[in-house]
mmCIF file of C-alpha atoms and ligand atoms in Angstrom:
data_model
loop_
_atom_site.group_PDB
_atom_site.id
_atom_site.type_symbol
_atom_site.label_atom_id
_atom_site.label_comp_id
_atom_site.label_asym_id
_atom_site.label_seq_id
_atom_site.Cartn_x
_atom_site.Cartn_y
_atom_site.Cartn_z
ATOM 1 C CA UNK A 29 -21.261 12.693 -90.477
ATOM 2 C CA UNK A 30 -19.524 13.103 -93.833
ATOM 3 C CA UNK A 31 -15.925 14.253 -94.326
ATOM 4 C CA UNK A 32 -17.218 17.673 -95.418
ATOM 5 C CA UNK A 33 -18.683 18.147 -91.907
ATOM 6 C CA UNK A 34 -15.252 17.826 -90.310
ATOM 7 C CA UNK A 35 -13.779 21.073 -89.018
ATOM 8 C CA UNK A 36 -10.619 22.379 -90.678
ATOM 9 C CA UNK A 37 -7.821 24.728 -89.709
ATOM 10 C CA UNK A 38 -9.853 27.596 -91.210
ATOM 11 C CA UNK A 39 -12.507 26.849 -88.588
ATOM 12 C CA UNK A 40 -9.836 27.051 -85.859
ATOM 13 C CA UNK A 41 -8.793 30.458 -87.198
ATOM 14 C CA UNK A 42 -12.408 31.632 -87.294
ATOM 15 C CA UNK A 43 -12.836 30.402 -83.715
ATOM 16 C CA UNK A 44 -9.787 32.416 -82.643
ATOM 17 C CA UNK A 45 -11.396 35.563 -84.061
ATOM 18 C CA UNK A 46 -14.656 34.821 -82.206
ATOM 19 C CA UNK A 47 -12.809 34.232 -78.934
ATOM 20 C CA UNK A 48 -10.810 37.436 -79.182
ATOM 21 C CA UNK A 49 -11.631 39.635 -76.200
ATOM 22 C CA UNK A 50 -13.653 36.852 -74.519
ATOM 23 C CA UNK A 51 -11.164 34.074 -73.772
ATOM 24 C CA UNK A 52 -7.793 34.763 -72.177
ATOM 25 C CA UNK A 53 -4.746 34.389 -74.345
ATOM 26 C CA UNK A 54 -3.123 32.205 -71.696
ATOM 27 C CA UNK A 55 0.617 32.420 -71.092
ATOM 28 C CA UNK A 56 3.203 29.995 -72.457
ATOM 29 C CA UNK A 57 5.672 29.277 -69.646
ATOM 30 C CA UNK A 58 9.058 27.599 -69.654
ATOM 31 C CA UNK A 59 10.972 25.858 -66.860
ATOM 32 C CA UNK A 60 14.731 25.630 -66.583
ATOM 33 C CA UNK A 61 14.249 22.873 -64.034
ATOM 34 C CA UNK A 62 12.183 20.752 -66.422
ATOM 35 C CA UNK A 63 14.623 21.361 -69.259
ATOM 36 C CA UNK A 64 17.693 20.588 -67.136
ATOM 37 C CA UNK A 65 16.113 17.395 -65.796
ATOM 38 C CA UNK A 66 15.131 16.060 -69.222
ATOM 39 C CA UNK A 67 17.337 17.638 -71.888
ATOM 40 C CA UNK A 68 14.290 18.760 -73.865
ATOM 41 C CA UNK A 69 13.059 22.354 -74.155
ATOM 42 C CA UNK A 70 9.487 22.560 -72.867
ATOM 43 C CA UNK A 71 6.789 25.144 -73.624
ATOM 44 C CA UNK A 72 3.773 24.902 -71.337
ATOM 45 C CA UNK A 73 0.438 26.279 -72.579
ATOM 46 C CA UNK A 74 -1.303 27.257 -69.340
ATOM 47 C CA UNK A 75 -5.005 26.593 -69.852
ATOM 48 C CA UNK A 76 -5.293 26.144 -66.095
ATOM 49 C CA UNK A 77 -5.255 29.961 -66.206
ATOM 50 C CA UNK A 78 -8.094 30.130 -68.785
ATOM 51 C CA UNK A 79 -11.478 31.590 -67.786
ATOM 52 C CA UNK A 80 -13.351 29.145 -65.524
ATOM 53 C CA UNK A 81 -10.099 27.252 -65.132
ATOM 54 C CA UNK A 82 -9.859 25.094 -68.256
ATOM 55 C CA UNK A 83 -9.615 25.162 -72.062
ATOM 56 C CA UNK A 84 -13.253 24.059 -72.341
ATOM 57 C CA UNK A 85 -14.349 27.688 -72.327
ATOM 58 C CA UNK A 86 -12.879 27.976 -75.830
ATOM 59 C CA UNK A 87 -15.047 25.301 -77.422
ATOM 60 C CA UNK A 88 -18.198 26.240 -75.531
ATOM 61 C CA UNK A 89 -17.945 29.918 -76.427
ATOM 62 C CA UNK A 90 -17.151 29.160 -80.060
ATOM 63 C CA UNK A 91 -20.218 26.905 -80.311
ATOM 64 C CA UNK A 92 -22.662 29.220 -78.535
ATOM 65 C CA UNK A 93 -21.453 32.300 -80.432
ATOM 66 C CA UNK A 94 -22.707 30.655 -83.639
ATOM 67 C CA UNK A 95 -26.300 30.156 -82.456
ATOM 68 C CA UNK A 96 -28.930 31.951 -84.553
ATOM 69 C CA UNK A 97 -31.493 34.282 -82.951
ATOM 70 C CA UNK A 98 -34.041 31.534 -82.221
ATOM 71 C CA UNK A 99 -31.378 29.294 -80.669
ATOM 72 C CA UNK A 100 -30.169 32.162 -78.495
ATOM 73 C CA UNK A 101 -33.678 32.840 -77.216
ATOM 74 C CA UNK A 102 -34.291 29.201 -76.297
ATOM 75 C CA UNK A 103 -30.792 28.708 -74.916
ATOM 76 C CA UNK A 104 -28.389 25.817 -74.473
ATOM 77 C CA UNK A 105 -28.469 22.514 -72.626
ATOM 78 C CA UNK A 106 -25.445 20.417 -71.670
ATOM 79 C CA UNK A 107 -24.824 17.380 -69.504
ATOM 80 C CA UNK A 108 -21.601 17.297 -67.549
ATOM 81 C CA UNK A 109 -20.348 17.107 -64.002
ATOM 82 C CA UNK A 110 -17.029 18.676 -64.909
ATOM 83 C CA UNK A 111 -15.437 21.561 -66.724
ATOM 84 C CA UNK A 112 -17.812 21.470 -69.707
ATOM 85 C CA UNK A 113 -20.701 22.390 -67.396
ATOM 86 C CA UNK A 114 -18.994 25.515 -66.150
ATOM 87 C CA UNK A 115 -17.722 26.395 -69.620
ATOM 88 C CA UNK A 116 -21.209 26.293 -71.150
ATOM 89 C CA UNK A 117 -22.705 28.153 -68.182
ATOM 90 C CA UNK A 118 -20.149 30.966 -68.424
ATOM 91 C CA UNK A 119 -20.312 31.236 -72.222
ATOM 92 C CA UNK A 120 -24.128 31.394 -72.067
ATOM 93 C CA UNK A 121 -24.029 34.146 -69.486
ATOM 94 C CA UNK A 122 -21.560 36.185 -71.536
ATOM 95 C CA UNK A 123 -23.729 35.766 -74.636
ATOM 96 C CA UNK A 124 -26.932 36.538 -72.730
ATOM 97 C CA UNK A 125 -28.742 33.239 -73.245
ATOM 98 C CA UNK A 126 -30.361 30.745 -70.839
ATOM 99 C CA UNK A 127 -28.463 27.564 -69.980
ATOM 100 C CA UNK A 128 -29.572 24.347 -68.337
ATOM 101 C CA UNK A 129 -26.916 21.925 -67.161
ATOM 102 C CA UNK A 130 -27.837 18.329 -66.371
ATOM 103 C CA UNK A 131 -25.649 17.216 -63.446
ATOM 104 C CA UNK A 132 -25.629 14.157 -61.164
ATOM 105 C CA UNK A 133 -27.267 14.814 -57.787
ATOM 106 C CA UNK A 134 -24.086 13.621 -56.066
ATOM 107 C CA UNK A 135 -21.773 15.983 -58.004
ATOM 108 C CA UNK A 136 -19.354 17.870 -55.722
ATOM 109 C CA UNK A 137 -21.110 20.800 -54.037
ATOM 110 C CA UNK A 138 -18.398 23.171 -55.283
ATOM 111 C CA UNK A 139 -19.116 22.225 -58.901
ATOM 112 C CA UNK A 140 -22.880 22.646 -58.476
ATOM 113 C CA UNK A 141 -22.296 26.025 -56.851
ATOM 114 C CA UNK A 142 -19.857 27.142 -59.546
ATOM 115 C CA UNK A 143 -22.274 26.190 -62.323
ATOM 116 C CA UNK A 144 -25.185 27.988 -60.617
ATOM 117 C CA UNK A 145 -22.857 30.889 -59.877
ATOM 118 C CA UNK A 146 -22.444 31.399 -63.612
ATOM 119 C CA UNK A 147 -26.234 31.778 -63.824
ATOM 120 C CA UNK A 148 -27.166 28.370 -65.242
ATOM 121 C CA UNK A 149 -30.177 26.340 -64.172
ATOM 122 C CA UNK A 150 -29.021 22.971 -62.834
ATOM 123 C CA UNK A 151 -31.242 19.945 -63.526
ATOM 124 C CA UNK A 152 -30.180 17.202 -61.112
ATOM 125 C CA UNK A 153 -30.492 13.541 -62.010
ATOM 126 C CA UNK A 154 -29.811 10.227 -60.341
ATOM 127 C CA UNK A 155 -26.842 8.659 -62.095
ATOM 128 C CA UNK A 156 -27.899 5.164 -61.065
ATOM 129 C CA UNK A 157 -31.508 5.265 -62.278
ATOM 130 C CA UNK A 158 -31.685 8.005 -64.924
ATOM 131 C CA UNK A 159 -30.064 8.526 -68.317
ATOM 132 C CA UNK A 160 -28.564 11.992 -68.600
ATOM 133 C CA UNK A 161 -28.481 11.968 -72.383
ATOM 134 C CA UNK A 162 -32.180 11.238 -72.487
ATOM 135 C CA UNK A 163 -32.881 14.072 -70.031
ATOM 136 C CA UNK A 164 -30.765 16.412 -72.134
ATOM 137 C CA UNK A 165 -32.534 15.421 -75.324
ATOM 138 C CA UNK A 166 -35.937 15.761 -73.674
ATOM 139 C CA UNK A 167 -35.101 19.282 -72.472
ATOM 140 C CA UNK A 168 -33.905 20.128 -75.944
ATOM 141 C CA UNK A 169 -37.151 18.835 -77.466
ATOM 142 C CA UNK A 170 -39.508 20.405 -74.890
ATOM 143 C CA UNK A 171 -37.911 23.813 -74.675
ATOM 144 C CA UNK A 172 -36.305 24.084 -78.091
ATOM 145 C CA UNK A 173 -32.892 24.297 -76.464
ATOM 146 C CA UNK A 174 -29.732 23.328 -78.360
ATOM 147 C CA UNK A 175 -27.663 20.505 -76.915
ATOM 148 C CA UNK A 176 -23.914 21.101 -76.953
ATOM 149 C CA UNK A 177 -21.856 17.955 -76.297
ATOM 150 C CA UNK A 178 -18.510 18.149 -74.481
ATOM 151 C CA UNK A 179 -16.279 17.060 -77.362
ATOM 152 C CA UNK A 180 -17.886 15.553 -80.459
ATOM 153 C CA UNK A 181 -19.019 18.741 -82.216
ATOM 154 C CA UNK A 182 -17.224 20.634 -85.032
ATOM 155 C CA UNK A 183 -17.554 24.021 -83.311
ATOM 156 C CA UNK A 184 -16.308 22.650 -79.998
ATOM 157 C CA UNK A 185 -13.314 21.011 -81.701
ATOM 158 C CA UNK A 186 -12.441 24.197 -83.615
ATOM 159 C CA UNK A 187 -12.622 26.237 -80.400
ATOM 160 C CA UNK A 188 -10.339 23.863 -78.489
ATOM 161 C CA UNK A 189 -7.831 24.024 -81.352
ATOM 162 C CA UNK A 190 -7.183 27.692 -80.626
ATOM 163 C CA UNK A 191 -5.088 26.599 -77.627
ATOM 164 C CA UNK A 192 -2.483 25.027 -79.948
ATOM 165 C CA UNK A 193 -2.821 27.871 -82.441
ATOM 166 C CA UNK A 194 -1.801 30.349 -79.737
ATOM 167 C CA UNK A 195 0.928 28.058 -78.417
ATOM 168 C CA UNK A 196 2.537 27.778 -81.849
ATOM 169 C CA UNK A 197 2.205 31.498 -82.478
ATOM 170 C CA UNK A 198 3.806 32.360 -79.140
ATOM 171 C CA UNK A 199 6.439 29.618 -78.764
ATOM 172 C CA UNK A 200 7.478 29.395 -82.411
ATOM 173 C CA UNK A 201 8.123 26.093 -84.180
ATOM 174 C CA UNK A 202 7.806 22.892 -82.164
ATOM 175 C CA UNK A 203 9.180 19.401 -82.761
ATOM 176 C CA UNK A 204 6.520 17.690 -80.674
ATOM 177 C CA UNK A 205 3.215 18.560 -79.043
ATOM 178 C CA UNK A 206 1.676 16.599 -76.143
ATOM 179 C CA UNK A 207 -2.045 17.045 -75.420
ATOM 180 C CA UNK A 208 -4.340 15.491 -72.761
ATOM 181 C CA UNK A 209 -6.984 13.174 -74.198
ATOM 182 C CA UNK A 210 -10.491 12.356 -72.986
ATOM 183 C CA UNK A 211 -13.114 12.340 -75.722
ATOM 184 C CA UNK A 212 -10.680 14.016 -78.087
ATOM 185 C CA UNK A 213 -12.066 17.524 -78.624
ATOM 186 C CA UNK A 214 -8.865 19.156 -77.410
ATOM 187 C CA UNK A 215 -6.523 16.737 -79.194
ATOM 188 C CA UNK A 216 -8.328 16.841 -82.542
ATOM 189 C CA UNK A 217 -8.559 20.643 -82.505
ATOM 190 C CA UNK A 218 -4.900 20.999 -81.542
ATOM 191 C CA UNK A 219 -3.911 18.523 -84.265
ATOM 192 C CA UNK A 220 -5.702 20.666 -86.870
ATOM 193 C CA UNK A 221 -3.670 23.684 -85.771
ATOM 194 C CA UNK A 222 -0.351 21.838 -85.491
ATOM 195 C CA UNK A 223 -0.633 20.121 -88.874
ATOM 196 C CA UNK A 224 -1.330 23.481 -90.546
ATOM 197 C CA UNK A 225 1.220 25.637 -88.735
ATOM 198 C CA UNK A 226 4.001 23.146 -88.025
ATOM 199 C CA UNK A 227 3.818 20.247 -90.489
ATOM 200 C CA UNK A 228 6.955 18.616 -89.045
ATOM 201 C CA UNK A 229 5.667 18.661 -85.469
ATOM 202 C CA UNK A 230 4.737 15.246 -84.064
ATOM 203 C CA UNK A 231 1.396 15.294 -82.243
ATOM 204 C CA UNK A 232 0.703 12.994 -79.280
ATOM 205 C CA UNK A 233 -2.412 12.467 -77.197
ATOM 206 C CA UNK A 234 -2.040 11.297 -73.603
ATOM 207 C CA UNK A 235 -4.822 9.471 -71.774
ATOM 208 C CA UNK A 236 -5.065 7.729 -68.389
ATOM 209 C CA UNK A 237 -3.403 4.321 -68.252
ATOM 210 C CA UNK A 238 -6.600 2.903 -66.729
ATOM 211 C CA UNK A 239 -8.614 3.885 -69.818
ATOM 212 C CA UNK A 240 -6.544 3.542 -72.985
ATOM 213 C CA UNK A 241 -9.493 3.378 -75.377
ATOM 214 C CA UNK A 242 -8.016 6.163 -77.506
ATOM 215 C CA UNK A 243 -4.720 4.326 -77.933
ATOM 216 C CA UNK A 244 -6.542 1.127 -78.845
ATOM 217 C CA UNK A 245 -8.840 2.995 -81.220
ATOM 218 C CA UNK A 246 -5.903 4.518 -83.092
ATOM 219 C CA UNK A 247 -4.146 1.158 -83.354
ATOM 220 C CA UNK A 248 -7.236 -0.852 -84.291
ATOM 221 C CA UNK A 249 -8.620 1.757 -86.692
ATOM 222 C CA UNK A 250 -12.088 1.814 -85.064
ATOM 223 C CA UNK A 251 -13.666 3.496 -82.047
ATOM 224 C CA UNK A 252 -13.113 1.199 -79.049
ATOM 225 C CA UNK A 253 -15.621 1.457 -76.171
ATOM 226 C CA UNK A 254 -14.607 0.743 -72.562
ATOM 227 C CA UNK A 255 -16.213 0.928 -69.101
ATOM 228 C CA UNK A 256 -15.714 4.195 -67.212
ATOM 229 C CA UNK A 257 -12.057 4.006 -66.109
ATOM 230 C CA UNK A 258 -11.034 4.466 -62.476
ATOM 231 C CA UNK A 259 -8.446 7.231 -62.512
ATOM 232 C CA UNK A 260 -7.523 10.483 -60.808
ATOM 233 C CA UNK A 261 -7.917 12.146 -64.207
ATOM 234 C CA UNK A 262 -11.643 12.825 -63.817
ATOM 235 C CA UNK A 263 -11.726 15.010 -66.936
ATOM 236 C CA UNK A 264 -10.645 12.071 -69.070
ATOM 237 C CA UNK A 265 -12.945 9.331 -67.782
ATOM 238 C CA UNK A 266 -14.589 9.032 -71.165
ATOM 239 C CA UNK A 267 -15.698 5.665 -72.513
ATOM 240 C CA UNK A 268 -14.951 6.327 -76.166
ATOM 241 C CA UNK A 269 -13.831 8.875 -78.738
ATOM 242 C CA UNK A 270 -16.442 10.607 -80.902
ATOM 243 C CA UNK A 271 -17.083 10.216 -84.628
ATOM 244 C CA UNK A 272 -15.646 13.642 -85.442
ATOM 245 C CA UNK A 273 -12.757 13.493 -83.005
ATOM 246 C CA UNK A 274 -11.725 9.994 -84.083
ATOM 247 C CA UNK A 275 -11.785 10.896 -87.789
ATOM 248 C CA UNK A 276 -9.380 13.781 -87.152
ATOM 249 C CA UNK A 277 -7.172 11.928 -84.656
ATOM 250 C CA UNK A 278 -6.802 8.958 -86.994
ATOM 251 C CA UNK A 279 -5.692 11.274 -89.781
ATOM 252 C CA UNK A 280 -3.501 13.770 -87.916
ATOM 253 C CA UNK A 281 -2.206 12.348 -84.611
ATOM 254 C CA UNK A 282 1.061 10.399 -84.552
ATOM 255 C CA UNK A 283 0.460 8.310 -81.445
ATOM 256 C CA UNK A 284 -1.400 8.086 -78.169
ATOM 257 C CA UNK A 285 0.482 7.480 -74.932
ATOM 258 C CA UNK A 286 -0.762 6.850 -71.401
ATOM 259 C CA UNK A 287 0.121 8.072 -67.910
ATOM 260 C CA UNK A 288 -0.468 6.360 -64.569
ATOM 261 C CA UNK A 289 -2.125 8.027 -61.592
ATOM 262 C CA UNK A 290 1.238 8.025 -59.770
ATOM 263 C CA UNK A 291 2.840 9.869 -62.698
ATOM 264 C CA UNK A 292 0.004 12.406 -62.669
ATOM 265 C CA UNK A 293 0.597 13.157 -59.010
ATOM 266 C CA UNK A 294 4.331 13.475 -59.591
ATOM 267 C CA UNK A 295 3.680 15.990 -62.380
ATOM 268 C CA UNK A 296 1.142 17.856 -60.220
ATOM 269 C CA UNK A 297 3.749 18.174 -57.494
ATOM 270 C CA UNK A 298 6.326 19.423 -60.002
ATOM 271 C CA UNK A 299 3.976 22.164 -61.223
ATOM 272 C CA UNK A 300 3.114 23.243 -57.675
ATOM 273 C CA UNK A 301 6.643 23.217 -56.333
ATOM 274 C CA UNK A 302 8.682 24.425 -59.300
ATOM 275 C CA UNK A 303 6.321 26.485 -61.415
ATOM 276 C CA UNK A 304 3.853 27.670 -58.744
ATOM 277 C CA UNK A 305 0.983 26.395 -60.878
ATOM 278 C CA UNK A 306 -2.147 24.593 -59.705
ATOM 279 C CA UNK A 307 -2.880 21.955 -62.346
ATOM 280 C CA UNK A 308 -5.657 19.384 -61.920
ATOM 281 C CA UNK A 309 -4.760 15.687 -62.387
ATOM 282 C CA UNK A 310 -6.245 15.550 -65.913
ATOM 283 C CA UNK A 311 -4.294 18.670 -66.792
ATOM 284 C CA UNK A 312 -1.056 16.840 -65.918
ATOM 285 C CA UNK A 313 -1.536 14.001 -68.431
ATOM 286 C CA UNK A 314 0.539 15.511 -71.242
ATOM 287 C CA UNK A 315 3.576 16.374 -69.140
ATOM 288 C CA UNK A 316 3.441 13.094 -67.210
ATOM 289 C CA UNK A 317 4.014 11.201 -70.475
ATOM 290 C CA UNK A 318 6.269 13.795 -72.134
ATOM 291 C CA UNK A 319 8.817 13.764 -69.303
ATOM 292 C CA UNK A 320 8.857 9.952 -69.385
ATOM 293 C CA UNK A 321 9.755 9.879 -73.094
ATOM 294 C CA UNK A 322 11.925 13.035 -73.011
ATOM 295 C CA UNK A 323 15.114 11.134 -73.844
ATOM 296 C CA UNK A 324 13.718 10.932 -77.408
ATOM 297 C CA UNK A 325 13.441 14.730 -77.519
ATOM 298 C CA UNK A 326 16.920 15.831 -76.444
ATOM 299 C CA UNK A 327 17.563 19.402 -77.516
ATOM 300 C CA UNK A 328 14.132 19.561 -79.184
ATOM 301 C CA UNK A 329 11.299 21.983 -78.664
ATOM 302 C CA UNK A 330 8.342 20.296 -77.011
ATOM 303 C CA UNK A 331 4.907 21.846 -76.466
ATOM 304 C CA UNK A 332 2.778 20.624 -73.567
ATOM 305 C CA UNK A 333 -0.850 21.616 -72.985
ATOM 306 C CA UNK A 334 -1.806 22.036 -69.318
ATOM 307 C CA UNK A 335 -5.541 21.643 -69.864
ATOM 308 C CA UNK A 336 -7.044 22.760 -66.570
ATOM 309 C CA UNK A 337 -6.650 23.684 -62.926
ATOM 310 C CA UNK A 338 -9.982 22.866 -61.293
ATOM 311 C CA UNK A 339 -9.289 20.591 -58.363
ATOM 312 C CA UNK A 340 -10.897 20.501 -54.955
ATOM 313 C CA UNK A 341 -8.290 22.058 -52.659
ATOM 314 C CA UNK A 342 -8.620 19.514 -49.851
ATOM 315 C CA UNK A 343 -8.150 16.718 -52.386
ATOM 316 C CA UNK A 344 -5.226 18.574 -53.948
ATOM 317 C CA UNK A 345 -3.478 18.888 -50.597
ATOM 318 C CA UNK A 346 -4.015 15.186 -49.920
ATOM 319 C CA UNK A 347 -2.564 14.178 -53.266
ATOM 320 C CA UNK A 348 0.472 16.452 -52.880
ATOM 321 C CA UNK A 349 1.049 14.982 -49.433
ATOM 322 C CA UNK A 350 1.194 11.540 -51.043
ATOM 323 C CA UNK A 351 -2.157 10.295 -49.772
ATOM 324 C CA UNK A 352 -4.842 8.635 -51.849
ATOM 325 C CA UNK A 353 -2.855 7.237 -54.729
ATOM 326 C CA UNK A 354 -1.287 3.833 -55.144
ATOM 327 C CA UNK A 355 2.330 4.097 -56.273
HETATM 328 C C1 PLP B 422 -12.356 17.802 -70.700
HETATM 329 C C2 PLP B 422 -10.959 17.868 -70.251
HETATM 330 C C3 PLP B 422 -9.942 17.136 -70.901
HETATM 331 C C4 PLP B 422 -10.216 16.202 -72.051
HETATM 332 O O1 PLP B 422 -10.701 16.895 -73.165
HETATM 333 P P1 PLP B 422 -11.384 16.139 -74.388
HETATM 334 O O2 PLP B 422 -11.729 17.204 -75.354
HETATM 335 O O3 PLP B 422 -12.595 15.441 -73.827
HETATM 336 O O4 PLP B 422 -10.398 15.156 -74.891
HETATM 337 C C5 PLP B 422 -8.639 17.284 -70.476
HETATM 338 N N1 PLP B 422 -8.335 18.093 -69.434
HETATM 339 C C6 PLP B 422 -9.283 18.807 -68.775
HETATM 340 C C7 PLP B 422 -8.861 19.677 -67.646
HETATM 341 C C8 PLP B 422 -10.623 18.726 -69.167
HETATM 342 O O5 PLP B 422 -11.561 19.418 -68.514
#
């Protein structure tokens, strides 16, 4: 990777044009209750209402839409047990190309079904004895398929950035923007948009307390690797940032905060009860931290990305009822 490979705000704009008519322009909601409780003025970008239930559709579609004819014929391969799998499967179907998703054999049945439901072939692997990256690369080599990673890819980053582009267009100027952080595709893309459209806006990533590799990476100035963190935020159980995402985050993000599992559940309950929104635990990261530090944002305009809403309903009910999380 060289600096000239890094995506720019122009790439975010180009992604927005590609996504037009394919991705939803998700609503930006406000909450008098949240504002009254904190003194800040919140603007929630509702990517839980995006197609397939998370922002990841943006990056996947933007990447696949740029395949050339040969790539389209051979199709795409991805490895993921989460939202990236469904995003790639749906984008491939819409663009009329084959997709193979490498998923662990013990992935939740609902996720396997959803991925197959979008028309993708699922290649199961044993997460204890097989290496999914190797399987993905082998498929790519054997069948000429193109591998699209979940976050560390310029086209994926540019696509994810359209969420903040729309938020800033619809909400107007912001003083701060809080974004969930896993591998950093969403945060780096949103930072590109925020720096270009709202230079004075502070940009914060929020990752699970149990896995603060992003925070450490920003502070130490190098990509810190950790073991897979144990957290309710299953969309942010990444072990490290990527080369592209770290380069952008280091340059354009002000700080990285963390949220505990208990704070995620509290935020999830707030969204369900007060805003009638189903937000998955990972999707609650940004608000969980933003409400904690809201005293610093009195009377200020604060953007919060709700990144997704895909949560098993039985699990959701348990968590809302206060079961299954240590306080
Ligand atoms: C993937 C995902 C994230 C983290 O995104 P990165 O680009 O990996 O940082 C956050 N929230 C949800 C719902 C996700 O699916």
